[in-house]
């Protein structure tokens, strides 16, 4: 170990000492609602929503907006918003395709329309935040993708040109080294691409809790600590069993994200992976001045293993990403939410980007599970003669896209053809992941190859090129 590496380790360890091992956003007794009671006995409804993250909450809320007389029930295994929806980075993006580059690569003929519908979806979220008076610090700041390696500078330039060539109505500004450092100062930044309109930052837990309140005000009956255990057709409707009761529903919307779907056939499409984040203590005026981060834009860097970072209302920095952990057998467990070696690595990277912040401490460390699918963008479907609908596969970019997903699921359950259901993105599914042990080995080789590509100016090896050809990928 060189003296420099040893010093970086010490700085990281010092900064992490005493951090609370819990998601910052959920550690908020002032705003966190009292849990709703669990379901005991039988319930009947027109629509049952399973899952109380953004997907489920938007599904329930929009169902009531479309028809206020509809009888809607939502069951949540723990508490609404406890999972990814309450612990994410809070980047609420218009993109429905996990970013423009992935959208262009997979849906070149449809990308302009996907971007248009995505932009409308983000506008609708903003509008709902105001209409329901959801106090979630929603700020339409935009996002800057930064280049930290010379080869990425050209990629950012090309991305802006490509968007213009495809007729995509996006407000993208290329920033050279000085321009990007004038927005947020880091010696690591070589250039940036600022998407001014396509991203808002939010307080994610307060968005979930606000949607929960809006649902209840609209008459949705929410049961928490109520896992749906089994789904079966009975007498022309669906029956969902819970530990102490049962719900009979005309239609069911499944919004269970990375957790095992009640429909077994959906499971092969999803690989649950863990993503991690740190939150700093509030920065002092002096530290803020050293950063120059006035616009509160979200930022992310441009490698395969990328970081995302943003600043909060009270001037903390959220710093997340890089490591992505898959566990054999698609296992999900609370113990995976804390990973000291990842937190140490993230902290070292933080101080490498922002050496002027040496001495800043982290107040919170956490991880959460993401529903990666092989095309990194949501997929949709129905089962039981159209009585059950689902959306999943948001792959780490679901804060905005889950609202669009909810609209699609409601369209499908109503048997309606809309501009959304006409999209190829909605009509076609991704390739499923192979069963174990091939799944585990394949993800491992892919992650190793992605890290190697990052170290070799983005050059992809034969394995990645083959996956690109068949449309199979792995991302967070
Ligand atoms: C650390 C981290 C950072 C992220 N950062 C961003 C970001 O900055 N921007 C972005 O766009 N996306 C981000 N994401 C992803 C984003 O948070 C998700 O895509 C989004 O929250 C998914 O919402 P959801 O409702 O589908 O899932 P979830 O929030 O996971 O909700 C699913 C819910 O279903 C419940 N459930 C599951 N099974 C059952 C059952 N059988 N019965 C009853 N309930 C059940 C669960 O308890 C859970 O509450 C991040 C994710 C993580 C983990």
Coordinates of C-alpha atoms and ligand atoms in Angstrom, one line a residue:
X1 CA 0.0 0.0 0.0
X2 CA 1.5 3.4 -0.9
X3 CA 1.5 6.3 1.6
X4 CA -1.1 8.0 -0.5
X5 CA -3.5 5.0 -0.4
X6 CA -3.0 4.6 3.3
X7 CA -3.8 8.3 3.9
X8 CA -6.9 8.0 1.7
X9 CA -8.0 5.0 3.8
X10 CA -7.5 6.9 7.0
X11 CA -9.4 9.9 5.8
X12 CA -12.3 7.7 4.7
X13 CA -12.4 5.7 7.9
X14 CA -12.4 8.8 10.0
X15 CA -15.2 10.4 8.0
X16 CA -17.3 7.2 8.3
X17 CA -16.8 6.7 12.1
X18 CA -20.1 7.1 13.9
X19 CA -22.3 7.2 10.8
X20 CA -25.8 5.8 11.4
X21 CA -26.4 2.5 9.5
X22 CA -29.8 3.5 8.2
X23 CA -31.2 5.4 5.2
X24 CA -30.9 9.1 5.8
X25 CA -34.3 9.9 4.3
X26 CA -36.2 7.4 6.4
X27 CA -34.5 8.6 9.6
X28 CA -37.1 11.4 9.9
X29 CA -39.4 11.1 12.8
X30 CA -41.0 14.5 12.1
X31 CA -42.4 13.4 8.7
X32 CA -42.6 9.6 9.0
X33 CA -46.3 8.6 9.3
X34 CA -47.6 6.2 11.9
X35 CA -48.0 2.7 10.3
X36 CA -51.5 1.8 9.1
X37 CA -53.0 -1.3 10.7
X38 CA -52.6 -4.7 9.1
X39 CA -55.4 -6.5 7.3
X40 CA -57.4 -8.8 9.6
X41 CA -60.4 -10.5 7.9
X42 CA -61.8 -10.2 4.4
X43 CA -61.8 -7.2 2.1
X44 CA -63.4 -6.7 -1.3
X45 CA -62.5 -4.2 -3.9
X46 CA -62.4 -3.2 -7.6
X47 CA -58.6 -2.9 -7.6
X48 CA -56.1 -4.4 -5.3
X49 CA -52.6 -2.9 -5.4
X50 CA -49.8 -5.1 -4.0
X51 CA -46.7 -3.0 -2.9
X52 CA -46.5 0.4 -1.3
X53 CA -43.5 2.0 -3.1
X54 CA -44.0 4.6 -5.8
X55 CA -45.3 2.0 -8.3
X56 CA -48.1 0.9 -6.0
X57 CA -48.9 4.3 -4.6
X58 CA -49.1 5.9 -8.1
X59 CA -51.2 3.0 -9.3
X60 CA -53.7 3.5 -6.4
X61 CA -53.8 7.3 -6.7
X62 CA -54.2 7.4 -10.5
X63 CA -56.9 4.7 -10.3
X64 CA -58.8 7.1 -8.1
X65 CA -58.1 10.1 -10.3
X66 CA -59.4 8.2 -13.3
X67 CA -62.5 7.0 -11.4
X68 CA -63.1 8.4 -7.9
X69 CA -65.8 5.8 -7.3
X70 CA -63.5 2.9 -7.8
X71 CA -63.0 0.9 -4.6
X72 CA -59.2 0.6 -4.2
X73 CA -57.2 -1.3 -1.6
X74 CA -53.4 -1.4 -1.2
X75 CA -51.5 -4.0 0.8
X76 CA -47.8 -3.4 1.8
X77 CA -45.6 -6.1 3.3
X78 CA -43.9 -3.6 5.7
X79 CA -44.5 0.2 5.6
X80 CA -45.1 2.3 2.5
X81 CA -41.9 3.7 1.1
X82 CA -39.5 1.6 3.3
X83 CA -37.7 0.0 0.4
X84 CA -36.1 1.6 -2.7
X85 CA -38.7 4.3 -2.9
X86 CA -37.7 5.8 0.5
X87 CA -34.0 5.3 0.2
X88 CA -32.9 6.3 -3.3
X89 CA -30.8 9.1 -4.6
X90 CA -33.9 11.3 -5.3
X91 CA -33.0 11.9 -9.0
X92 CA -36.5 12.0 -10.6
X93 CA -35.8 11.7 -14.3
X94 CA -38.0 12.1 -17.3
X95 CA -36.1 9.2 -19.0
X96 CA -38.2 6.0 -19.3
X97 CA -35.2 4.1 -20.7
X98 CA -32.5 4.4 -18.0
X99 CA -30.9 7.3 -19.8
X100 CA -30.9 8.5 -23.4
X101 CA -27.9 6.4 -24.6
X102 CA -29.7 3.1 -23.6
X103 CA -32.9 4.4 -25.2
X104 CA -31.2 5.3 -28.4
X105 CA -29.4 1.9 -28.6
X106 CA -32.5 -0.2 -27.9
X107 CA -35.4 1.8 -29.4
X108 CA -33.8 4.1 -32.1
X109 CA -37.2 4.5 -34.0
X110 CA -39.2 5.2 -30.9
X111 CA -36.8 7.2 -28.7
X112 CA -38.1 10.6 -29.7
X113 CA -41.7 9.5 -28.7
X114 CA -40.4 7.8 -25.5
X115 CA -38.6 11.1 -24.5
X116 CA -41.8 13.0 -25.2
X117 CA -43.9 10.8 -23.1
X118 CA -41.2 10.7 -20.4
X119 CA -41.1 14.5 -20.3
X120 CA -44.9 14.6 -20.0
X121 CA -44.6 12.1 -17.1
X122 CA -42.1 14.3 -15.2
X123 CA -44.4 17.3 -15.7
X124 CA -47.3 15.3 -14.3
X125 CA -45.3 14.4 -11.3
X126 CA -44.4 18.0 -10.7
X127 CA -48.1 18.9 -11.1
X128 CA -49.2 16.2 -8.7
X129 CA -46.6 17.3 -6.1
X130 CA -48.2 20.8 -6.2
X131 CA -51.8 19.6 -6.4
X132 CA -51.5 17.3 -3.4
X133 CA -49.2 19.7 -1.6
X134 CA -46.5 17.1 -1.1
X135 CA -43.7 18.6 0.9
X136 CA -40.8 16.7 -0.7
X137 CA -38.4 19.5 -1.8
X138 CA -39.1 18.8 -5.5
X139 CA -36.7 21.0 -7.5
X140 CA -36.3 20.9 -11.2
X141 CA -32.6 21.4 -11.2
X142 CA -31.5 19.2 -14.1
X143 CA -28.6 16.8 -14.0
X144 CA -25.0 17.1 -15.2
X145 CA -23.3 14.0 -16.5
X146 CA -19.6 14.6 -15.9
X147 CA -16.6 13.2 -17.8
X148 CA -13.7 12.2 -15.5
X149 CA -11.6 10.4 -18.2
X150 CA -10.5 12.0 -21.5
X151 CA -12.4 9.4 -23.7
X152 CA -15.7 10.3 -21.9
X153 CA -15.4 14.0 -23.0
X154 CA -16.0 13.0 -26.6
X155 CA -18.8 10.6 -25.6
X156 CA -20.7 13.5 -24.0
X157 CA -20.2 15.7 -27.0
X158 CA -21.5 13.0 -29.3
X159 CA -24.5 12.3 -27.0
X160 CA -25.7 15.9 -27.4
X161 CA -25.2 15.8 -31.2
X162 CA -27.0 12.4 -31.5
X163 CA -30.0 13.7 -29.6
X164 CA -30.2 16.6 -31.9
X165 CA -29.9 14.4 -35.0
X166 CA -32.8 12.2 -33.8
X167 CA -35.0 15.2 -33.3
X168 CA -35.2 14.7 -29.5
X169 CA -36.5 17.8 -27.8
X170 CA -34.0 18.0 -24.9
X171 CA -32.3 21.0 -23.4
X172 CA -28.7 19.6 -23.4
X173 CA -25.7 21.9 -22.9
X174 CA -22.2 20.7 -23.3
X175 CA -19.9 22.2 -20.6
X176 CA -16.1 22.3 -21.1
X177 CA -13.8 21.8 -18.1
X178 CA -14.0 25.4 -16.9
X179 CA -17.8 25.6 -17.4
X180 CA -18.5 22.4 -15.5
X181 CA -16.1 23.4 -12.7
X182 CA -18.0 26.7 -12.5
X183 CA -21.1 24.8 -11.6
X184 CA -19.6 22.3 -9.2
X185 CA -15.8 22.4 -8.5
X186 CA -13.9 19.1 -8.6
X187 CA -10.4 18.6 -10.0
X188 CA -11.7 15.3 -11.4
X189 CA -14.2 16.9 -13.8
X190 CA -13.0 17.3 -17.4
X191 CA -16.4 18.2 -19.0
X192 CA -20.1 17.9 -18.5
X193 CA -23.4 17.5 -20.3
X194 CA -26.2 19.4 -18.5
X195 CA -29.7 18.1 -19.1
X196 CA -31.5 21.2 -17.8
X197 CA -35.2 20.1 -18.0
X198 CA -35.1 16.3 -17.8
X199 CA -34.4 15.8 -14.1
X200 CA -35.7 17.0 -10.8
X201 CA -34.3 16.2 -7.3
X202 CA -36.6 15.2 -4.5
X203 CA -36.6 14.0 -1.0
X204 CA -37.6 10.4 -1.9
X205 CA -39.1 9.3 1.4
X206 CA -41.2 12.5 1.7
X207 CA -42.4 11.9 -1.8
X208 CA -43.5 8.3 -0.9
X209 CA -45.2 9.5 2.3
X210 CA -46.9 12.3 0.5
X211 CA -48.3 9.9 -2.1
X212 CA -49.5 7.7 0.7
X213 CA -51.4 10.5 2.3
X214 CA -52.9 11.6 -1.1
X215 CA -54.0 8.0 -1.6
X216 CA -55.7 7.9 1.8
X217 CA -57.3 11.3 1.3
X218 CA -58.7 9.9 -2.0
X219 CA -60.2 7.0 -0.2
X220 CA -57.7 4.2 -0.9
X221 CA -57.7 1.7 2.0
X222 CA -54.1 1.0 2.9
X223 CA -53.0 -2.0 5.0
X224 CA -49.4 -2.1 6.2
X225 CA -47.4 -5.0 7.6
X226 CA -49.6 -7.1 5.3
X227 CA -47.6 -9.2 2.8
X228 CA -49.6 -10.7 0.0
X229 CA -48.7 -14.4 0.2
X230 CA -50.6 -16.0 -2.7
X231 CA -52.7 -15.0 -5.7
X232 CA -55.4 -17.2 -7.2
X233 CA -58.4 -16.9 -9.5
X234 CA -61.7 -17.7 -8.0
X235 CA -65.2 -17.2 -9.5
X236 CA -64.3 -14.6 -12.0
X237 CA -62.2 -12.5 -9.7
X238 CA -58.8 -12.7 -7.9
X239 CA -58.2 -13.8 -4.3
X240 CA -55.1 -12.7 -2.5
X241 CA -54.2 -14.3 0.7
X242 CA -52.5 -12.4 3.5
X243 CA -51.3 -13.7 7.0
X244 CA -54.6 -12.7 8.7
X245 CA -57.0 -12.2 5.9
X246 CA -57.9 -12.3 2.2
X247 CA -58.7 -9.7 -0.4
X248 CA -61.2 -10.5 -3.3
X249 CA -60.5 -8.1 -6.1
X250 CA -61.8 -7.6 -9.7
X251 CA -58.3 -6.5 -10.8
X252 CA -54.9 -6.7 -9.2
X253 CA -51.9 -4.4 -9.9
X254 CA -48.5 -6.0 -8.8
X255 CA -46.0 -3.3 -7.8
X256 CA -43.5 -5.5 -5.9
X257 CA -40.3 -4.3 -7.7
X258 CA -37.2 -6.4 -6.9
X259 CA -39.1 -8.7 -4.5
X260 CA -40.3 -12.1 -5.7
X261 CA -43.3 -11.6 -7.9
X262 CA -46.6 -13.3 -7.0
X263 CA -46.5 -14.4 -10.7
X264 CA -43.7 -16.9 -10.9
X265 CA -43.3 -16.3 -14.7
X266 CA -42.1 -12.7 -14.0
X267 CA -39.3 -13.7 -11.7
X268 CA -36.7 -14.8 -14.4
X269 CA -36.8 -11.2 -15.8
X270 CA -35.4 -9.6 -12.6
X271 CA -32.1 -9.8 -10.9
X272 CA -32.2 -8.0 -7.5
X273 CA -29.0 -6.0 -6.9
X274 CA -27.9 -3.9 -4.0
X275 CA -26.9 -0.3 -4.6
X276 CA -25.3 1.9 -1.8
X277 CA -25.1 5.5 -0.7
X278 CA -23.6 7.8 1.9
X279 CA -24.9 11.1 3.3
X280 CA -22.7 13.8 4.7
X281 CA -23.4 16.1 7.6
X282 CA -24.6 19.6 6.5
X283 CA -21.7 21.5 4.9
X284 CA -20.6 24.8 6.4
X285 CA -20.8 28.0 4.5
X286 CA -17.1 27.8 3.9
X287 CA -17.2 24.2 2.6
X288 CA -20.1 25.2 0.3
X289 CA -18.2 28.1 -1.1
X290 CA -15.2 25.8 -1.8
X291 CA -17.6 23.7 -4.0
X292 CA -19.5 26.5 -5.6
X293 CA -22.5 24.2 -6.0
X294 CA -25.3 26.8 -6.3
X295 CA -27.7 25.3 -8.8
X296 CA -28.4 22.1 -6.7
X297 CA -28.2 20.0 -9.9
X298 CA -27.8 16.3 -9.5
X299 CA -24.6 14.9 -11.0
X300 CA -23.4 11.5 -12.1
X301 CA -20.1 10.4 -13.7
X302 CA -19.9 8.5 -17.0
X303 CA -18.1 5.1 -16.4
X304 CA -19.9 1.7 -16.3
X305 CA -19.5 1.7 -12.5
X306 CA -20.7 5.2 -11.9
X307 CA -21.3 7.5 -8.9
X308 CA -24.3 9.8 -8.5
X309 CA -24.3 12.7 -6.1
X310 CA -26.5 15.6 -5.2
X311 CA -27.0 18.2 -2.5
X312 CA -29.9 18.4 -0.1
X313 CA -32.1 21.3 1.1
X314 CA -29.9 21.6 4.2
X315 CA -26.6 21.3 2.3
X316 CA -25.7 17.7 2.8
X317 CA -24.2 15.7 -0.1
X318 CA -25.6 12.3 -1.0
X319 CA -22.9 10.2 -2.6
X320 CA -23.9 6.8 -4.0
X321 CA -23.4 4.2 -6.6
X322 CA -20.3 2.4 -7.9
X323 CA -20.5 -1.0 -6.3
X324 CA -23.5 -3.2 -7.4
X325 CA -23.9 -6.4 -5.5
X326 CA -25.8 -9.5 -6.7
X327 CA -26.4 -12.4 -4.3
X328 CA -26.6 -16.0 -5.4
X329 CA -30.2 -17.2 -6.0
X330 CA -31.5 -13.6 -6.3
X331 CA -31.4 -13.4 -2.5
X332 CA -32.8 -10.4 -0.8
X333 CA -31.9 -9.8 2.9
X334 CA -31.8 -6.9 5.4
X335 CA -28.2 -7.8 6.2
X336 CA -27.1 -6.8 2.7
X337 CA -28.0 -3.2 3.3
X338 CA -24.8 -2.5 5.2
X339 CA -21.5 -3.1 3.5
X340 CA -18.5 -1.5 5.2
X341 CA -16.0 -2.2 2.3
X342 CA -18.3 -0.5 -0.1
X343 CA -18.8 2.5 2.2
X344 CA -15.0 2.8 2.6
X345 CA -14.5 2.7 -1.2
X346 CA -17.3 5.3 -1.7
X347 CA -15.8 7.6 0.9
X348 CA -12.3 7.3 -0.7
X349 CA -13.8 8.2 -4.0
X350 CA -15.7 11.1 -2.5
X351 CA -12.5 12.8 -1.1
X352 CA -10.7 12.1 -4.4
X353 CA -13.4 14.1 -6.2
X354 CA -13.7 16.8 -3.5
X355 CA -10.3 17.1 -1.7
X356 CA -11.4 20.6 -0.5
X357 CA -14.0 18.8 1.7
X358 CA -11.4 16.9 3.8
X359 CA -12.7 16.8 7.3
X360 CA -16.4 16.5 6.3
X361 CA -18.0 13.5 8.0
X362 CA -20.7 11.1 6.9
X363 CA -23.9 10.9 9.0
X364 CA -25.6 7.9 7.3
X365 CA -24.7 4.8 5.3
X366 CA -27.2 2.5 3.6
X367 CA -28.0 0.2 0.7
X368 CA -31.2 -0.9 -1.0
X369 CA -32.3 -3.3 -3.6
X370 CA -33.0 -2.6 -7.3
X371 CA -34.9 -4.6 -9.8
X372 CA -32.4 -4.9 -12.6
X373 CA -33.7 -6.3 -15.9
X374 CA -31.5 -7.1 -18.9
X375 CA -32.6 -4.0 -20.9
X376 CA -32.5 -1.6 -17.8
X377 CA -36.0 -0.3 -18.6
X378 CA -39.4 -1.3 -17.2
X379 CA -41.4 -4.1 -18.7
X380 CA -45.1 -4.8 -18.4
X381 CA -47.7 -7.5 -18.7
X382 CA -50.9 -9.1 -17.7
X383 CA -52.0 -12.5 -16.4
X384 CA -55.2 -14.3 -15.5
X385 CA -57.2 -13.1 -18.6
X386 CA -56.1 -9.5 -18.0
X387 CA -57.2 -9.4 -14.4
X388 CA -53.7 -9.0 -13.1
X389 CA -51.2 -6.4 -14.4
X390 CA -47.6 -5.7 -13.4
X391 CA -44.7 -3.3 -14.1
X392 CA -41.1 -4.1 -13.0
X393 CA -37.5 -3.8 -14.2
X394 CA -37.0 -0.1 -13.5
X395 CA -33.3 -0.8 -12.8
X396 CA -32.2 2.0 -10.6
X397 CA -34.1 4.7 -12.5
X398 CA -37.6 4.3 -11.2
X399 CA -38.3 7.5 -9.2
X400 CA -39.9 9.1 -12.3
X401 CA -40.7 6.1 -14.5
X402 CA -42.8 4.3 -11.9
X403 CA -45.5 6.9 -12.4
X404 CA -45.5 6.1 -16.1
X405 CA -45.5 2.4 -15.2
X406 CA -48.6 2.8 -13.1
X407 CA -50.5 4.5 -16.0
X408 CA -49.5 1.6 -18.3
X409 CA -50.7 -1.1 -15.8
X410 CA -54.0 0.7 -15.4
X411 CA -54.4 1.0 -19.2
X412 CA -53.7 -2.7 -19.5
X413 CA -56.1 -3.7 -16.7
X414 CA -58.8 -1.6 -18.3
X415 CA -58.1 -3.2 -21.7
X416 CA -57.5 0.2 -23.2
X417 CA -55.2 1.0 -26.1
X418 CA -53.4 4.2 -25.4
X419 CA -50.3 6.0 -26.7
X420 CA -48.5 4.3 -23.9
X421 CA -49.6 0.7 -24.7
X422 CA -48.8 1.3 -28.4
X423 CA -45.1 1.7 -27.5
X424 CA -42.7 -1.2 -28.4
X425 CA -41.2 -0.6 -24.9
X426 CA -44.5 -1.7 -23.5
X427 CA -45.4 -4.4 -25.9
X428 CA -42.1 -6.3 -25.8
X429 CA -40.3 -7.8 -22.9
X430 CA -36.6 -8.0 -22.2
X431 CA -34.7 -11.3 -22.4
X432 CA -34.9 -13.2 -19.1
X433 CA -31.8 -13.9 -17.1
X434 CA -30.7 -17.6 -17.2
X435 CA -31.4 -19.8 -14.1
X436 CA -28.7 -20.4 -11.4
X437 CA -25.8 -21.1 -11.4
X438 CA -25.4 -19.6 -14.9
X439 CA -27.1 -16.4 -13.7
X440 CA -24.7 -15.8 -10.9
X441 CA -21.7 -16.7 -13.1
X442 CA -22.9 -14.5 -16.0
X443 CA -23.5 -11.5 -13.8
X444 CA -20.0 -12.0 -12.3
X445 CA -18.3 -12.1 -15.6
X446 CA -20.2 -9.1 -16.9
X447 CA -19.3 -7.0 -13.8
X448 CA -15.7 -8.0 -14.2
X449 CA -15.8 -7.1 -17.9
X450 CA -17.5 -3.7 -17.1
X451 CA -14.8 -2.8 -14.6
X452 CA -12.1 -3.8 -17.1
X453 CA -13.7 -1.6 -19.7
X454 CA -13.7 1.3 -17.3
X455 CA -10.0 0.8 -16.8
X456 CA -9.4 0.6 -20.6
X457 CA -10.9 3.8 -21.9
X458 CA -14.3 2.2 -22.3
X459 CA -13.1 -0.6 -24.6
X460 CA -15.6 -3.5 -24.4
X461 CA -14.3 -7.1 -24.5
X462 CA -15.7 -9.9 -26.5
X463 CA -18.1 -11.0 -23.7
X464 CA -19.7 -7.5 -23.5
X465 CA -19.8 -7.1 -27.3
X466 CA -21.7 -10.5 -27.5
X467 CA -24.1 -9.4 -24.9
X468 CA -24.7 -6.1 -26.7
X469 CA -25.5 -8.0 -29.9
X470 CA -28.2 -10.1 -28.3
X471 CA -29.5 -7.2 -26.2
X472 CA -28.6 -8.6 -22.8
X473 CA -27.0 -6.3 -20.3
X474 CA -26.4 -5.6 -16.7
X475 CA -26.5 -2.2 -15.0
X476 CA -27.8 -0.6 -11.8
Ligands
LIG1 C1 -29.8 3.1 -3.1 C2 -30.7 3.4 -4.2 C3 -30.6 4.6 -5.0 C4 -31.5 4.8 -6.0 N1 -31.4 6.0 -6.7 C5 -32.3 6.3 -7.6 C6 -32.4 7.6 -8.2 O1 -31.7 8.5 -7.8 N2 -33.3 7.9 -9.2 C7 -34.1 6.9 -9.6 O2 -34.9 7.1 -10.6 N3 -34.1 5.7 -9.1 C8 -33.3 5.4 -8.1 N4 -33.4 4.2 -7.4 C9 -34.4 3.2 -7.9 C10 -35.8 3.6 -7.4 O3 -35.7 3.9 -6.0 C11 -36.8 2.5 -7.7 O4 -36.8 2.2 -9.1 C12 -38.2 2.8 -7.3 O5 -38.3 3.3 -6.0 C13 -39.1 1.6 -7.5 O6 -40.3 1.8 -6.9 P1 -41.2 0.5 -6.6 O7 -42.5 1.0 -6.0 O8 -41.3 -0.2 -7.9 O9 -40.4 -0.4 -5.6 P2 -40.2 -0.4 -4.0 O10 -40.0 1.0 -3.5 O11 -39.1 -1.4 -3.8 O12 -41.6 -0.9 -3.5 C14 -42.0 -2.2 -3.6 C15 -42.8 -2.5 -2.4 O13 -43.5 -3.7 -2.5 C16 -43.6 -4.3 -1.3 N5 -43.8 -5.8 -1.5 C17 -43.1 -6.6 -2.1 N6 -43.6 -7.9 -2.2 C18 -44.8 -7.7 -1.5 C19 -45.9 -8.6 -1.2 N7 -45.8 -9.9 -1.6 N8 -46.9 -8.2 -0.6 C20 -47.0 -6.8 -0.2 N9 -46.0 -6.0 -0.4 C21 -45.0 -6.4 -1.1 C22 -42.3 -4.0 -0.6 O14 -42.3 -4.2 0.8 C23 -42.0 -2.6 -1.1 O15 -42.4 -1.7 -0.2 C24 -32.5 3.8 -6.4 C25 -32.6 2.7 -5.6 C26 -31.8 2.4 -4.6 C27 -31.9 1.2 -3.8

